[in-house]
C-alpha positions as YAML, in Angstrom:
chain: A
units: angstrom
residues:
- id: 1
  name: UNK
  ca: [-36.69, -33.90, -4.98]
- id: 2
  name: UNK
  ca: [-34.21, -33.13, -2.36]
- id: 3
  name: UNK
  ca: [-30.75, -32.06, -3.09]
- id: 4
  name: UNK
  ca: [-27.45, -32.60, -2.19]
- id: 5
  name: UNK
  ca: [-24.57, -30.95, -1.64]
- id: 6
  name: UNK
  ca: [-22.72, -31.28, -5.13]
- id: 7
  name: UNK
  ca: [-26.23, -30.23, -6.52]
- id: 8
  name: UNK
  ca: [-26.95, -27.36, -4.69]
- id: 9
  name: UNK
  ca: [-22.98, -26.29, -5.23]
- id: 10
  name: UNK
  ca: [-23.68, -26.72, -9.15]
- id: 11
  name: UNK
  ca: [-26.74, -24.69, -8.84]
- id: 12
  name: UNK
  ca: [-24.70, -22.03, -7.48]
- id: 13
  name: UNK
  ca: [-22.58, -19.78, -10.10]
- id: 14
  name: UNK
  ca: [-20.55, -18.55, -6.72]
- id: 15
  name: UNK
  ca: [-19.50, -21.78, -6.17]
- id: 16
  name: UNK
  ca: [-18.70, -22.70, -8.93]
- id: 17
  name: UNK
  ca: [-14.46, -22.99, -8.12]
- id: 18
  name: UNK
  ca: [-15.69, -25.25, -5.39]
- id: 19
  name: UNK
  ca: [-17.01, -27.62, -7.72]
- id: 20
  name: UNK
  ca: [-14.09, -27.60, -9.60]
- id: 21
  name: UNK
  ca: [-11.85, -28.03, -6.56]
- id: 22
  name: UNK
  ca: [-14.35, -30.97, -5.51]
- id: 23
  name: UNK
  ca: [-13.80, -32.74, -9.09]
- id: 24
  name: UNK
  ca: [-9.58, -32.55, -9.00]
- id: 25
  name: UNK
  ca: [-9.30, -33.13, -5.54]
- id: 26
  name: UNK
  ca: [-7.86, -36.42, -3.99]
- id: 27
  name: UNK
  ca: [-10.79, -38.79, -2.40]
- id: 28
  name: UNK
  ca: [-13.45, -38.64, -5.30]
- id: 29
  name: UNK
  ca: [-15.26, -35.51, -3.22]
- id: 30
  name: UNK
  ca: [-17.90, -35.37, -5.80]
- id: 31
  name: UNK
  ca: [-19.24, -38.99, -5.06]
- id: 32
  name: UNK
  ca: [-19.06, -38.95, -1.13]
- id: 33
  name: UNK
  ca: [-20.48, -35.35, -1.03]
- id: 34
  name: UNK
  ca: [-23.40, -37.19, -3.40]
- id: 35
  name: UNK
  ca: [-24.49, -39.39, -0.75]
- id: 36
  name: UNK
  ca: [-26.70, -39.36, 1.80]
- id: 37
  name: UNK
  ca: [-24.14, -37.78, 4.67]
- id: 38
  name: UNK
  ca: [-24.76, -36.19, 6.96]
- id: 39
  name: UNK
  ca: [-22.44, -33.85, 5.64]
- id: 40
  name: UNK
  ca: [-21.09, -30.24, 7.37]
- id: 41
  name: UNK
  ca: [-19.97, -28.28, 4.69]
- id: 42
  name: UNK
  ca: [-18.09, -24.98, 4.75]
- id: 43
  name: UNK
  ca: [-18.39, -23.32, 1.14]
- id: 44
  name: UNK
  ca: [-16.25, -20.50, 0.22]
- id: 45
  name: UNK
  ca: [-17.12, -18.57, -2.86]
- id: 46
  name: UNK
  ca: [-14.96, -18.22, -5.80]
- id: 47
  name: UNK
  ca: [-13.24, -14.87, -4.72]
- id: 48
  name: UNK
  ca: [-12.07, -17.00, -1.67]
- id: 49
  name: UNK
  ca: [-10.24, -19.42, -4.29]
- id: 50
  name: UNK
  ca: [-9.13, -16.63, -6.15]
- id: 51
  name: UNK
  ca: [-7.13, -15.13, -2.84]
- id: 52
  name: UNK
  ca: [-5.75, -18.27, -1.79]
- id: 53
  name: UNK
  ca: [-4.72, -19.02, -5.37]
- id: 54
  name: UNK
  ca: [-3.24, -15.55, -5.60]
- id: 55
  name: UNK
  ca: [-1.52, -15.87, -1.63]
- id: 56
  name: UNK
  ca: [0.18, -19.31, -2.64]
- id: 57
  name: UNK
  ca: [1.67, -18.26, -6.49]
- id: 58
  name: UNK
  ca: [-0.77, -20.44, -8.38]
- id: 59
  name: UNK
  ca: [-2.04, -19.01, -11.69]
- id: 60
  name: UNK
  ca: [-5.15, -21.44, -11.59]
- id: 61
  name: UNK
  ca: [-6.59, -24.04, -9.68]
- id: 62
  name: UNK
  ca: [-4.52, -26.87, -12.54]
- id: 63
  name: UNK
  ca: [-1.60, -25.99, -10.61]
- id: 64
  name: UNK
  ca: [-2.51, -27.27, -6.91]
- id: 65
  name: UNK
  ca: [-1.49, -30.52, -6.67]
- id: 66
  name: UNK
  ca: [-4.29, -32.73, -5.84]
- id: 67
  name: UNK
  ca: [-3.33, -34.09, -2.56]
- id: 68
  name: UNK
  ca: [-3.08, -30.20, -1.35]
- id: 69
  name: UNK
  ca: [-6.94, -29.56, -2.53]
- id: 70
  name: UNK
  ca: [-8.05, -32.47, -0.61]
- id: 71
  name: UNK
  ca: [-6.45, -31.17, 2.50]
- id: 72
  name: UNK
  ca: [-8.12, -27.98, 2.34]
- id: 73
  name: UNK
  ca: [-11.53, -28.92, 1.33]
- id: 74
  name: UNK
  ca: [-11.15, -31.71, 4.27]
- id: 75
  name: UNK
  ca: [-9.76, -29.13, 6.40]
- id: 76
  name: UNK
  ca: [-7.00, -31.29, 7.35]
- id: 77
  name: UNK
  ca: [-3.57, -30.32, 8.34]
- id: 78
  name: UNK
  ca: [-0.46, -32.11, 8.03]
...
């Protein structure tokens, strides 16, 4: 069985901030990034959300409001 991207993410112990992020984000990530897609998917490894947690005074991922972690997983800008 093929699968997707949440799947493959969960399988992944590096990505495991990613799922995280996908779970408290905005837009209910984990069920569109379930479905068939297509999809393009950029996946940045924990240390990644470590940096940017560290570069923008946030202690842990709790602290980034949820609108904000949309926006960056969606790559979108204001």
């Amino acid at each position: 069985m093929e699968k997707n991207i949440v799947g493959l993410a969960l399988d992944t112990p590096e990505l495991s901030t990613l799922v995280a992020a996908l779970s408290r984000a905005d837009g209910d990530l984990v069920n569109v990034l379930s479905g068939n897609g297509p999809f393009t998917v950029l996946a940045p490894k924990n240390e990644a959300y470590t940096a940017f947690l560290a570069d923008n005074g946030f202690s842990s991922l709790d602290q980034v409001p949820t609108d904000v972690l949309s926006q960056i997983l969606l790559n979108q800008r204001e």
